[in-house]
Coordinates of C-alpha atoms and ligand atoms in Angstrom, one line a residue:
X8 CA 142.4 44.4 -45.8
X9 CA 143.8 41.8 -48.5
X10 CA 145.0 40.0 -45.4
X11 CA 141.3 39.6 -44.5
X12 CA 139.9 38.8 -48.0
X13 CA 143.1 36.1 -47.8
X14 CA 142.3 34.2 -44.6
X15 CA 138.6 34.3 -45.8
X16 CA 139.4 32.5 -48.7
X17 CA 141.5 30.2 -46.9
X18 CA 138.7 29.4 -44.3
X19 CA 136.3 28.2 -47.3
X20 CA 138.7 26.6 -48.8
X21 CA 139.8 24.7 -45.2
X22 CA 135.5 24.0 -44.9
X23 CA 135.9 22.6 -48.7
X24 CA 138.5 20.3 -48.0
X25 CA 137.4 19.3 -44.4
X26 CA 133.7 18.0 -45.5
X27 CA 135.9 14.9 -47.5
X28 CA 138.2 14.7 -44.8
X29 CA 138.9 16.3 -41.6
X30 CA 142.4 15.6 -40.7
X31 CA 143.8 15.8 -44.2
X32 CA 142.5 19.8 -44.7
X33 CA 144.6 20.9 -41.5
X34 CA 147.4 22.9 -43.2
X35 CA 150.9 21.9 -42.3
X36 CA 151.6 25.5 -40.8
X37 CA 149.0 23.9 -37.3
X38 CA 151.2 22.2 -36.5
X39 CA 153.2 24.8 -35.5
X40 CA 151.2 27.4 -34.7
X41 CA 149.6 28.0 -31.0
X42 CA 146.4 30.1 -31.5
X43 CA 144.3 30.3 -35.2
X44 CA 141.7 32.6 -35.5
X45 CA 139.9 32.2 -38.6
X46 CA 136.6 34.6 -40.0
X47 CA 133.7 32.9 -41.4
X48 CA 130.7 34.9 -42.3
X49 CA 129.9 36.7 -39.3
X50 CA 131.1 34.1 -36.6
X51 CA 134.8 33.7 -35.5
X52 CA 136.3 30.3 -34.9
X53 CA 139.9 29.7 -32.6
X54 CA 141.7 27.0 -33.6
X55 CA 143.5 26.3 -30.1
X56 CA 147.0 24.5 -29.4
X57 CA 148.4 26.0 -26.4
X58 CA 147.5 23.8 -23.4
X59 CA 146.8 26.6 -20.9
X60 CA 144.0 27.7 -23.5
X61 CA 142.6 24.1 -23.9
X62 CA 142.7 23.9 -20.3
X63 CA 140.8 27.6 -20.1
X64 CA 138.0 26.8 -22.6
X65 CA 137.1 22.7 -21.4
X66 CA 138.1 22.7 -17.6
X67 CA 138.6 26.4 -16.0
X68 CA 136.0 28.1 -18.2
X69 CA 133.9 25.2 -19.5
X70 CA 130.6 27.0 -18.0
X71 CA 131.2 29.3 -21.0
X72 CA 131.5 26.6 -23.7
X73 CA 128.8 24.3 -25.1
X74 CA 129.3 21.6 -27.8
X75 CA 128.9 23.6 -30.9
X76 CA 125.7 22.9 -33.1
X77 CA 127.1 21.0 -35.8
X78 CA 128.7 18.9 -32.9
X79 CA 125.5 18.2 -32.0
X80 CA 123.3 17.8 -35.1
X81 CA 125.4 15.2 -37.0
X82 CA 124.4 13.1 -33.8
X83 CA 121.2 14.0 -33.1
X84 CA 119.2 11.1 -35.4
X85 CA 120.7 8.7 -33.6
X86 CA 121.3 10.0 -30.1
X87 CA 118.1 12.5 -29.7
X88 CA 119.0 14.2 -25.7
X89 CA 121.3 11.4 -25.1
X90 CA 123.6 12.5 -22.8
X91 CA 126.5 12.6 -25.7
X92 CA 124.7 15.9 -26.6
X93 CA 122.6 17.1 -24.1
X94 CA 123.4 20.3 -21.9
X95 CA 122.5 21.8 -19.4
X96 CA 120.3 20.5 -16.3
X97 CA 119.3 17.4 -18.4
X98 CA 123.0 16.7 -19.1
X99 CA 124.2 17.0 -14.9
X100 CA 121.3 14.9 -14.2
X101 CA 122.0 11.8 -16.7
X102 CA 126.2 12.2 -16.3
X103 CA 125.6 11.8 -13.1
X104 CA 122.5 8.9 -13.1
X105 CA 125.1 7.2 -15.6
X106 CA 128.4 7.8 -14.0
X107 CA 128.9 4.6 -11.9
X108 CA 128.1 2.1 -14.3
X109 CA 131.5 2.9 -15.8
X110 CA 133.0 3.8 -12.3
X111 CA 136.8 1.5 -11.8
X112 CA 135.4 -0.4 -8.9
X113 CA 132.8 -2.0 -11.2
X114 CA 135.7 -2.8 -13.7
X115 CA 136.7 -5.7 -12.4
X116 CA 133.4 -7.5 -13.3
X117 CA 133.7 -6.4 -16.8
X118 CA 137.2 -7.6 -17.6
X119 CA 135.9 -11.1 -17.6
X120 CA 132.9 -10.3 -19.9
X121 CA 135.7 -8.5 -22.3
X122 CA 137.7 -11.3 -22.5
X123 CA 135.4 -14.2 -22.7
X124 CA 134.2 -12.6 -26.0
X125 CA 137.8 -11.8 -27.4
X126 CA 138.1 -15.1 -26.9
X127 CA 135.2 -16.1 -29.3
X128 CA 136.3 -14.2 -32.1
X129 CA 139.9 -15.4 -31.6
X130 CA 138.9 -19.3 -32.1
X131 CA 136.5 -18.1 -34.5
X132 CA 139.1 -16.2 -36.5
X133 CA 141.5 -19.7 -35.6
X134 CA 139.1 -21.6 -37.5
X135 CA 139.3 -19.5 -41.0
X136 CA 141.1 -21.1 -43.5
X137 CA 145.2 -20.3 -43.5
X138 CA 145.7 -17.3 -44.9
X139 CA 142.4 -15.8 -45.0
X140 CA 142.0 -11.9 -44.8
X141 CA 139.8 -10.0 -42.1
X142 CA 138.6 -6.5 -42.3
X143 CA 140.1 -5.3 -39.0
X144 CA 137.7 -2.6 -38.4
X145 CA 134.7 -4.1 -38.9
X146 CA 135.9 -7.5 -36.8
X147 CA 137.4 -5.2 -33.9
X148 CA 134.0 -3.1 -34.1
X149 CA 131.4 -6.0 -34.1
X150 CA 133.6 -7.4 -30.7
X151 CA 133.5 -4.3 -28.7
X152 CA 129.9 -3.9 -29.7
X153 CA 129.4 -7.1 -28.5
X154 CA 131.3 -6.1 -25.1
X155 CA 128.8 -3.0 -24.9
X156 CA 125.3 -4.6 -25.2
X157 CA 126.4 -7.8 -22.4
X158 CA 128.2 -5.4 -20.0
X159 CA 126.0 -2.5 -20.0
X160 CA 122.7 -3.7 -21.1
X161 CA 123.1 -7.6 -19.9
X162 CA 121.5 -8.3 -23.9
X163 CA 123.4 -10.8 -26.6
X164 CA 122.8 -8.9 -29.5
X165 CA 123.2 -12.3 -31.9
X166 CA 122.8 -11.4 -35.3
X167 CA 121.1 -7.9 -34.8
X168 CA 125.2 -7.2 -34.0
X169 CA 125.7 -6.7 -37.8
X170 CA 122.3 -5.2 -38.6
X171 CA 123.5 -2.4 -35.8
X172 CA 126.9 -2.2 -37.2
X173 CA 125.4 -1.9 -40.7
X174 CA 123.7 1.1 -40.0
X175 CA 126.2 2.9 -38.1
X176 CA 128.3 2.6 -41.4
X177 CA 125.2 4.1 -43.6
X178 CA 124.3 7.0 -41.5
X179 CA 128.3 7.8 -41.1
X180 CA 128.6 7.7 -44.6
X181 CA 125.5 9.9 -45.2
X182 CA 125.9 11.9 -41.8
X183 CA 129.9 12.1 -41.3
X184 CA 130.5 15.4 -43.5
X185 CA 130.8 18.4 -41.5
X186 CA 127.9 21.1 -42.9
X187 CA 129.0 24.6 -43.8
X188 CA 125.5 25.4 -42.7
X189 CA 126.4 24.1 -39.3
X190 CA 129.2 26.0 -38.6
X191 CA 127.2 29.4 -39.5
X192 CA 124.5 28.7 -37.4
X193 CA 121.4 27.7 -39.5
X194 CA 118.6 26.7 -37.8
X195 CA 118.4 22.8 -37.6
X196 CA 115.0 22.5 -39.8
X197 CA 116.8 23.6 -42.8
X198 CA 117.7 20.7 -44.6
X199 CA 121.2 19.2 -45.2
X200 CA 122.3 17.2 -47.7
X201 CA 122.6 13.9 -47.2
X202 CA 120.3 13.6 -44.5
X203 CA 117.5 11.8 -46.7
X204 CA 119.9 8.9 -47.0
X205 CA 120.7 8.3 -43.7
X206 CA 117.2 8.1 -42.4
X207 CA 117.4 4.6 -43.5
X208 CA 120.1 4.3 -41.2
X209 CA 118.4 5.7 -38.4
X210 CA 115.4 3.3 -38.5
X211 CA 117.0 0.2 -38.8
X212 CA 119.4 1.1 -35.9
X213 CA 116.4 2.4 -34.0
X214 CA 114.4 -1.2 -34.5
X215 CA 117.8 -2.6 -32.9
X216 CA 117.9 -0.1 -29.9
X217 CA 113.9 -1.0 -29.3
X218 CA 114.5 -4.4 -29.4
X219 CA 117.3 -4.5 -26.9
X220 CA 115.1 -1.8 -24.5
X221 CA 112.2 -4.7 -24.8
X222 CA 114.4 -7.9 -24.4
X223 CA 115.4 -6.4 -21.0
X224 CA 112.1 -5.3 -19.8
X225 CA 110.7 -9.0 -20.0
X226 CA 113.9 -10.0 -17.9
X227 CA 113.9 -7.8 -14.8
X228 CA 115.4 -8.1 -11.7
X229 CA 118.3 -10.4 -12.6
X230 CA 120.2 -7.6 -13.7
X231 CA 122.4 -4.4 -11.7
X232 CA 123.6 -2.9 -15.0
X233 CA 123.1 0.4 -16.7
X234 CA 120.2 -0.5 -18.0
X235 CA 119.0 -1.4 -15.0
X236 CA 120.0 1.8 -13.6
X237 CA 117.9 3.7 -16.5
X238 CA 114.8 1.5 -15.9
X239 CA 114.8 1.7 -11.8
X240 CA 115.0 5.5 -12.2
X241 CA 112.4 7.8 -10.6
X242 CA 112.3 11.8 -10.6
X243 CA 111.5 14.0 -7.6
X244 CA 108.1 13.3 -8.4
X245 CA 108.4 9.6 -8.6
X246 CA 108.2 9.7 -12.3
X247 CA 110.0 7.1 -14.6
X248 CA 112.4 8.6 -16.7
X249 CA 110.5 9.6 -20.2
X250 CA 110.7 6.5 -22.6
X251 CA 112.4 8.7 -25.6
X252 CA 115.1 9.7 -23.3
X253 CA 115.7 6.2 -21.8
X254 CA 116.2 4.9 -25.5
X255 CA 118.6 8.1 -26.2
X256 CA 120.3 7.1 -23.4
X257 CA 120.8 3.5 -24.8
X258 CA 121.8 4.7 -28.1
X259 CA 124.4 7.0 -26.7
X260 CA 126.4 4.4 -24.5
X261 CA 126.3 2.2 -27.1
X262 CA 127.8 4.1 -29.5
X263 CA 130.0 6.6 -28.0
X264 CA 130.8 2.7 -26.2
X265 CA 132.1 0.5 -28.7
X266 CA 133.2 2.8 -31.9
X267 CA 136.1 4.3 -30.6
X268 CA 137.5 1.1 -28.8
X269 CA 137.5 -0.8 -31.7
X270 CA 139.2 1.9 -34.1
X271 CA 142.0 1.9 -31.1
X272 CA 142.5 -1.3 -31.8
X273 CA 142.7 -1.3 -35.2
X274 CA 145.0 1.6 -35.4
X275 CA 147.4 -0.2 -32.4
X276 CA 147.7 -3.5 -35.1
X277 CA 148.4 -1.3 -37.6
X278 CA 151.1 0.7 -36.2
X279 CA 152.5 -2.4 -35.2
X280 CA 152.5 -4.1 -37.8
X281 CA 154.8 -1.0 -39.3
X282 CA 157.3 -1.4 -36.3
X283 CA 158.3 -4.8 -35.7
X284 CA 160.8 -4.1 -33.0
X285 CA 157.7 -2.8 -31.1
X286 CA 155.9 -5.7 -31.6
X287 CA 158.8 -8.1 -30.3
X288 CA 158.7 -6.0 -27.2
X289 CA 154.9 -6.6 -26.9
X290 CA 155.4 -10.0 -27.0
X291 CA 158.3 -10.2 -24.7
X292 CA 156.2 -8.4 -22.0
X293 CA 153.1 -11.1 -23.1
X294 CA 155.2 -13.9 -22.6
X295 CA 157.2 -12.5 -19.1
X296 CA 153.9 -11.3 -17.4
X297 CA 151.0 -13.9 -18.8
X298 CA 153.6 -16.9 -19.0
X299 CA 151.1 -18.3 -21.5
X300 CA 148.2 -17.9 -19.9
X301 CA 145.2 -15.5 -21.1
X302 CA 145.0 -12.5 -19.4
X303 CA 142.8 -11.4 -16.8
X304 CA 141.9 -7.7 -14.6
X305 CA 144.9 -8.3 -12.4
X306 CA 147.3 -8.3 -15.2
X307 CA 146.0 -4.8 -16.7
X308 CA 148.6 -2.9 -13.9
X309 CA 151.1 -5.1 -14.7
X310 CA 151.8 -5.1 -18.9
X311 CA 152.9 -1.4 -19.0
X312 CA 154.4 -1.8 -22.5
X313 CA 151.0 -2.9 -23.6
X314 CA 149.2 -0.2 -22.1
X315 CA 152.0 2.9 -23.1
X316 CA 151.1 1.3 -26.6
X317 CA 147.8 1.8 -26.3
X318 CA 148.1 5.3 -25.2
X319 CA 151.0 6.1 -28.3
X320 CA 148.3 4.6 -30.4
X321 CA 145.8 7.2 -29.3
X322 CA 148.4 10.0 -30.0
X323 CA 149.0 9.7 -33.0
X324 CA 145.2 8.4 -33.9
X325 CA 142.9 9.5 -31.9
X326 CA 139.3 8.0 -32.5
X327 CA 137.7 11.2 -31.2
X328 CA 139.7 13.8 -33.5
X329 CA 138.7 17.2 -33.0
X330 CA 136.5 19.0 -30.2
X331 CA 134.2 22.1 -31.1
X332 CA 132.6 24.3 -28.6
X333 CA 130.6 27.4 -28.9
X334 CA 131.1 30.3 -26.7
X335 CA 128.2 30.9 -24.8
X336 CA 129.0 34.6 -23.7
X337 CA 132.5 36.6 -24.4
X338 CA 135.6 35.6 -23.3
X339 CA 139.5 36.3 -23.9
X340 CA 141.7 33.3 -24.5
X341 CA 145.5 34.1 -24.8
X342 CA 144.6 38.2 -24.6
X343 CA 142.5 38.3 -28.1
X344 CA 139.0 39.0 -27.2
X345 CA 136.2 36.2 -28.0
X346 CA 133.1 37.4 -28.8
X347 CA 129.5 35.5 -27.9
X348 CA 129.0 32.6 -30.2
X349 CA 132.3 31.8 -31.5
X350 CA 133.8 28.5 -32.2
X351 CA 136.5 26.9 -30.6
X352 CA 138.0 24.1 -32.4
X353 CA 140.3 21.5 -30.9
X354 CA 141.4 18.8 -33.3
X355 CA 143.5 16.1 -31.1
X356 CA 145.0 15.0 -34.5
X357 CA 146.7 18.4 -35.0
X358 CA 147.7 19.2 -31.0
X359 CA 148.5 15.2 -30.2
X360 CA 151.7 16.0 -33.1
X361 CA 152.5 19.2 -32.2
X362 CA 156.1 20.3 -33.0
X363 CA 156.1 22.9 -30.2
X364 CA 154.8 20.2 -27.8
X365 CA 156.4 17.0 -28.8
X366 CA 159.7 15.2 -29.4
X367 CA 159.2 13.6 -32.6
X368 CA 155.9 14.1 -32.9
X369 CA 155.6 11.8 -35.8
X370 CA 157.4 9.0 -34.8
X371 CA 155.6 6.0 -33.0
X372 CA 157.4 5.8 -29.7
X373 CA 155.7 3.9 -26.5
X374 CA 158.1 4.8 -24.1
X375 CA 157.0 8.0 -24.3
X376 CA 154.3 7.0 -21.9
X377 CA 156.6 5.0 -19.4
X378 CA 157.3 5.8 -16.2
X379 CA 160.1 8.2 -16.1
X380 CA 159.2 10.1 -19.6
X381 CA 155.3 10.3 -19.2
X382 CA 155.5 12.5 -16.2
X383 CA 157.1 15.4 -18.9
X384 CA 153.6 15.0 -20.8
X385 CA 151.7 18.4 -20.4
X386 CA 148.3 16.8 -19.9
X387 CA 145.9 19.3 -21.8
X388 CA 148.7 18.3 -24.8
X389 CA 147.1 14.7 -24.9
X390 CA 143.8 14.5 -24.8
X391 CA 142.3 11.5 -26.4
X392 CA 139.2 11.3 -23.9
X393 CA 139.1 15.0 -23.9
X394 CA 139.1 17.0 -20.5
X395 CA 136.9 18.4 -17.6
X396 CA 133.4 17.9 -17.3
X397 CA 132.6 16.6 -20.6
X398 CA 135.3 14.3 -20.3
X399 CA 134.7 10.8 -21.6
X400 CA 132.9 8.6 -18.9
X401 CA 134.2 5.4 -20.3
X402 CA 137.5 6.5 -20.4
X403 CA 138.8 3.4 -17.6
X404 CA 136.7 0.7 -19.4
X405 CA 137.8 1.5 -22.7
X406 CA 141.7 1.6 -21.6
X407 CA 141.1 -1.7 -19.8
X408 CA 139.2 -3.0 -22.9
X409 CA 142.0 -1.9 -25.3
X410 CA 144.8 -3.6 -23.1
X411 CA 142.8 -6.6 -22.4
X412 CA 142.2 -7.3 -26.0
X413 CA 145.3 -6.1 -27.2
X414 CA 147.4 -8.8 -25.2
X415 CA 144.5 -11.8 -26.0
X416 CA 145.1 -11.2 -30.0
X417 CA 148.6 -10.2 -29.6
X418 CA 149.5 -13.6 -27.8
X419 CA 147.5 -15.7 -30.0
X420 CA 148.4 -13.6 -33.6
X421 CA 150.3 -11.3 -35.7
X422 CA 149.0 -9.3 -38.3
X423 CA 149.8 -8.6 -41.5
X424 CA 148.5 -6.0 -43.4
X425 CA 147.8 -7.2 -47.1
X426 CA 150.8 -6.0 -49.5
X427 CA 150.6 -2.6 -50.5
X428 CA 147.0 -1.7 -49.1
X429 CA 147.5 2.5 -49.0
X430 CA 146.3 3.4 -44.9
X431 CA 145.5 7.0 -44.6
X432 CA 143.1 8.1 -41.4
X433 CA 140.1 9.5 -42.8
X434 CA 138.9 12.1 -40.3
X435 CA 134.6 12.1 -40.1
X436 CA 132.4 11.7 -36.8
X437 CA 135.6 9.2 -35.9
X438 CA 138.9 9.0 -37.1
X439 CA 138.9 5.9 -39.3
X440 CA 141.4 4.2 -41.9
X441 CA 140.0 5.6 -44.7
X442 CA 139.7 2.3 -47.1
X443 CA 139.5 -0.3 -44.3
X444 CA 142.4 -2.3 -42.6
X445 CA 142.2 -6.1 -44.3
X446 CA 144.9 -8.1 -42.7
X447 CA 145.5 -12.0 -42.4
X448 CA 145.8 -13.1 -39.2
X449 CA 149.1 -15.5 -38.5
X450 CA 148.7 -18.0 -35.7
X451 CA 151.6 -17.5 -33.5
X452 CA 153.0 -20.5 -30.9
X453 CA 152.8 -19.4 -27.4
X454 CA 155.3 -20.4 -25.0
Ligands
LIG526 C1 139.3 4.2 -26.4 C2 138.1 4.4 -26.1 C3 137.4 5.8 -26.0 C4 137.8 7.0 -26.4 C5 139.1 7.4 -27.2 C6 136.7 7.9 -26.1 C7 136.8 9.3 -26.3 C8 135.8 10.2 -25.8 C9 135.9 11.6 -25.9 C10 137.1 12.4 -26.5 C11 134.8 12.1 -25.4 C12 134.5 13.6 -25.2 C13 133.8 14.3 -26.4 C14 133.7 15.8 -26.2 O1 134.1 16.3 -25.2 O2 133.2 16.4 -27.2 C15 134.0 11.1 -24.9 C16 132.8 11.2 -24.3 C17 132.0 10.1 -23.9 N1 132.3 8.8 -23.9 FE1 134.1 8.0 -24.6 N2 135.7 7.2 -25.4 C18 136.1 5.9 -25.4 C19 135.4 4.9 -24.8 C20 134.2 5.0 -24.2 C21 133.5 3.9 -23.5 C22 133.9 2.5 -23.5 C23 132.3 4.5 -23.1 C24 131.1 3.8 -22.3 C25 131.3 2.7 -21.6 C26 132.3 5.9 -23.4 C27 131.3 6.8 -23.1 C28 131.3 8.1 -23.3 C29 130.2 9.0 -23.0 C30 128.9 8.6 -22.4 C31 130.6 10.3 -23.3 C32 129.9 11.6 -23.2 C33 130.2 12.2 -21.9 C34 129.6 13.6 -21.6 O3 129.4 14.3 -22.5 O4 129.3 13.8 -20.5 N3 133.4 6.2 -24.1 N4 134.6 9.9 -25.2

């Protein structure tokens, strides 16, 4: 009994901590432990680290599992059906509408769109003044949205790129914190706090959205893009796709397209910055495989330092931090009974440094994704673009993305964080460095 009246108290005060930050609230003991369950009210939540339960609830079972409801309302101003949140019929139908414009053999066409922009905010950032600071973050985020809009929607955003960037920052600040409310099942038209705030937010992204949708309409047929894909569409009745669904649609890519790119990034020059012997080895690999030149699609296979950096750097930060799915009907994962409606919570974070599944969990170690080591790697114990049907569907144009613009800065710069600036990940809708990631940018001479 005082067991019970114990682990309720220690779920409210987990709730407390976890609407400031996320990540911060796990308690040390997680990361340890294979199976939580945790009462709340009248619902039951799992917190899962065992891979063959991971593996149960997103891939074997997944029919059983929908993304829970507070999942889904933090994102609903801004992504409506989109297919981020949608379930169901709606959701098969738009995955799979959707699912070539990110598909590998259309790749190849994107790398030089990717690059040709890094390469405008590298001279751009060339031309500052010497020793002049950047906010990491926000420069890696305004590039990759800048890579979203020309790849997928064949649109130059120009200076709507901040306005858009701007109001993701608003309605995260407003929208970020996860709702008690949520996570006990109140019906959406109750209100939550901070939702007034972020309406703001929502409209002036929205005007952005519109405005792309519009640009493109008056430009037809030069196009073979998603958005093209989303415009050309007809049902079985010949009828164009709904217009608030096509700008749901929009919204989704572009967000769920650019956000967690750019926070790779600026996690990957972080942590290097903290290992220099890493960062020799990056440059080694730059100067043996590019020989001074920029890099380009065909060189993606080949820097395999640069890409096992990019996947340590998602280990130990990943953008997309925790996973929560509501059980549709019962269940039993690892023998304990799960009744209808409970949670099952996945936080990446917690599982990606694991004692029980990883050597050093905490240690930054690339190799650990070589050839020779990565093969060990249970894969439902890494899962930074999560797992089976729900599983990202930019996953191979955001790795390409991250290594493509990881070698183009990385040749041309290093980093250096400014003098005792205090890093911690702050875990909201992303996993972000809490107060920003200013660095000056050093100009290196390439060989
Ligand atoms: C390093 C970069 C990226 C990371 C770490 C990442 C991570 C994720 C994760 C973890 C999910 C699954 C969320 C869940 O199951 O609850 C997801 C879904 C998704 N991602 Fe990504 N993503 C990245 C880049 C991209 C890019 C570049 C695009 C588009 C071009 C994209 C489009 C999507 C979409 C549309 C979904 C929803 C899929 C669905 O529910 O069917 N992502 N992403």
């Amino acid at each position: 009994m005082f067991g019970f009246v114990h682990e309720i108290f220690d779920t409210i005060k987990y709730l407390n901590l976890a609407r400031t930050n996320m990540v911060a609230a796990w308690p040390g003991s997680y990361y340890r432990r294979e199976f939580i369950e945790l009462h709340f009210a009248h619902k039951r939540m799992f917190v899962l680290n065992r891979p063959e339960d991971i593996q149960h609830v997103m891939v074997s079972n997944s029919g059983n599992y929908r993304k829970s409801l507070a999942n889904r309302q933090s994102l609903k101003p801004l992504l409506g059906q989109g297919v981020f949140v949608s379930e169901g019929k709606l959701w098969e139908r738009q995955r799979k509408l959707m699912s070539p414009a990110t598909h590998k053999r259309r790749l190849k066409g994107y790398a030089d769109t990717m690059i040709q922009a890094g390469k405008e905010v590298a001279l751009e950032m060339e031309a500052c003044p010497l020793g002049s600071e950047v906010d990491l973050t926000e420069k890696m985020t305004l590039l990759t949205s800048d890579i979203i809009t020309r790849t997928m929607f064949g649109v130059e955003l120009g200076e709507r790129n901040e306005l858009l960037y701007q109001s993701f920052q608003d309605y995260q600040a407003s929208h970020g914190r996860i709702h008690i409310s949520e996570l006990i099942g109140l019906p959406a038209w109750i209100p939550r706090p901070g939702q007034a705030k972020g309406r703001a937010a929502v409209k002036l992204f929205d005007s952005v959205i519109l405005s792309v949708i519009e640009q493109r309409r008056k430009s037809r047929r030069e196009h073979e893009d998603l958005l093209e894909m989303l415009l050309e569409f007809k049902d079985q009745e010949g009828e164009p796709m709904d217009f608030s669904l096509l700008r749901d649609e929009v919204a989704s890519i572009y967000l769920a397209g650019h956000e967690t790119t750019a926070i790779t990034l600026t996690w990957t020059f972080y942590l290097l910055h903290e290992h220099p012997e890493i960062k020799r080895c990056l440059w080694d690999e730059l100067e043996t495989v590019l020989k001074g030149r920029e890099p380009s699609f065909d060189d993606v296979s080949r820097l395999t330092l640069t890409r096992a950096i990019i996947d340590e750097s998602l280990r130990l930060y990943p953008p997309v931090h925790v996973f929560s799915r509501q059980a549709l009907g019962k269940d039993e994962v690892s023998g304990v009974s799960v009744p209808k409606g409970s949670f099952m919570t996945i936080s990446s974070y917690v599982l990606h440094r694991h004692k029980l599944l990883w050597e050093n969990p905490d240690v930054f170690d690339p190799d650990r994704f070589l050839q020779g080591r990565s093969e060990k790697i249970n894969p439902f114990s890494y899962i930074p673009f999560g797992a089976g049907p729900r599983i990202c569907m930019g996953k191979h144009f955001g790795l390409m993305e991250a290594v493509l613009l990881l070698a183009l800065f990385a040749q041309r710069f290093d980093f250096k964080l400014r003098p005792g600036h205090p890093v911690e990940p702050l875990g909201r809708m992303t996993l972000r460095p809490h107060m920003g990631m200013p660095m000056r940018m050093v100009k290196r001479s390439r060989s």
